[in-house]
Amino acid sequence: MTPILAPGEFVRHPDWPDRGSGQAQSVIDDLVMVSFEEAEKVVINARNVERQPVLDSA
């Protein structure tokens, strides 16, 4: 089953731990464009990413 992702969600690619978390920019079917802090934007398969919880610091 393909995870349902929405633009703005933070994700992590398990095969690229050095890239850290990235933010989903757009989602089309199984393809997600992710903007990583330490790398350019990358289009990856949604099945290959893990959602990262965003904790409210307030």
XYZ file of C-alpha atoms in Angstrom:
58
model
C 0.000 0.000 0.000
C 1.316 3.439 -0.940
C 1.502 5.911 1.917
C -0.637 8.989 1.427
C 1.578 12.047 1.572
C 0.657 15.681 1.240
C 2.799 18.643 0.230
C 4.402 20.154 3.305
C 4.893 16.872 5.165
C 8.392 16.055 6.325
C 9.901 12.762 5.197
C 13.149 10.844 5.466
C 14.592 8.426 2.902
C 15.942 5.350 4.723
C 18.667 4.819 2.101
C 19.920 8.438 2.403
C 20.360 9.088 6.143
C 22.977 11.774 5.472
C 20.338 13.958 3.792
C 18.246 14.175 6.943
C 14.627 15.223 6.726
C 13.111 16.726 3.626
C 9.821 18.425 2.901
C 7.424 17.083 0.291
C 6.871 19.786 -2.332
C 4.453 17.970 -4.635
C 2.859 14.536 -4.849
C 1.642 12.880 -8.053
C 0.561 9.259 -7.705
C 3.604 7.443 -6.213
C 6.068 10.232 -7.060
C 7.036 12.829 -4.490
C 9.285 15.829 -5.090
C 11.219 16.314 -1.859
C 13.373 19.293 -0.951
C 16.178 18.236 1.398
C 18.063 20.852 3.431
C 21.485 19.577 2.375
C 20.669 18.585 -1.224
C 18.740 19.677 -4.259
C 15.133 18.689 -4.866
C 14.757 15.004 -5.639
C 11.843 13.063 -7.142
C 11.426 9.743 -5.337
C 8.891 6.959 -5.056
C 6.545 7.521 -2.090
C 7.017 3.873 -1.092
C 10.671 4.651 -0.300
C 10.158 7.409 2.254
C 9.203 7.477 5.911
C 7.038 10.209 7.396
C 8.686 12.265 10.117
C 6.518 13.611 12.916
C 6.635 17.361 13.424
C 6.473 18.232 17.100
C 5.009 21.545 18.181
C 7.548 23.312 20.350
C 4.981 25.667 21.923
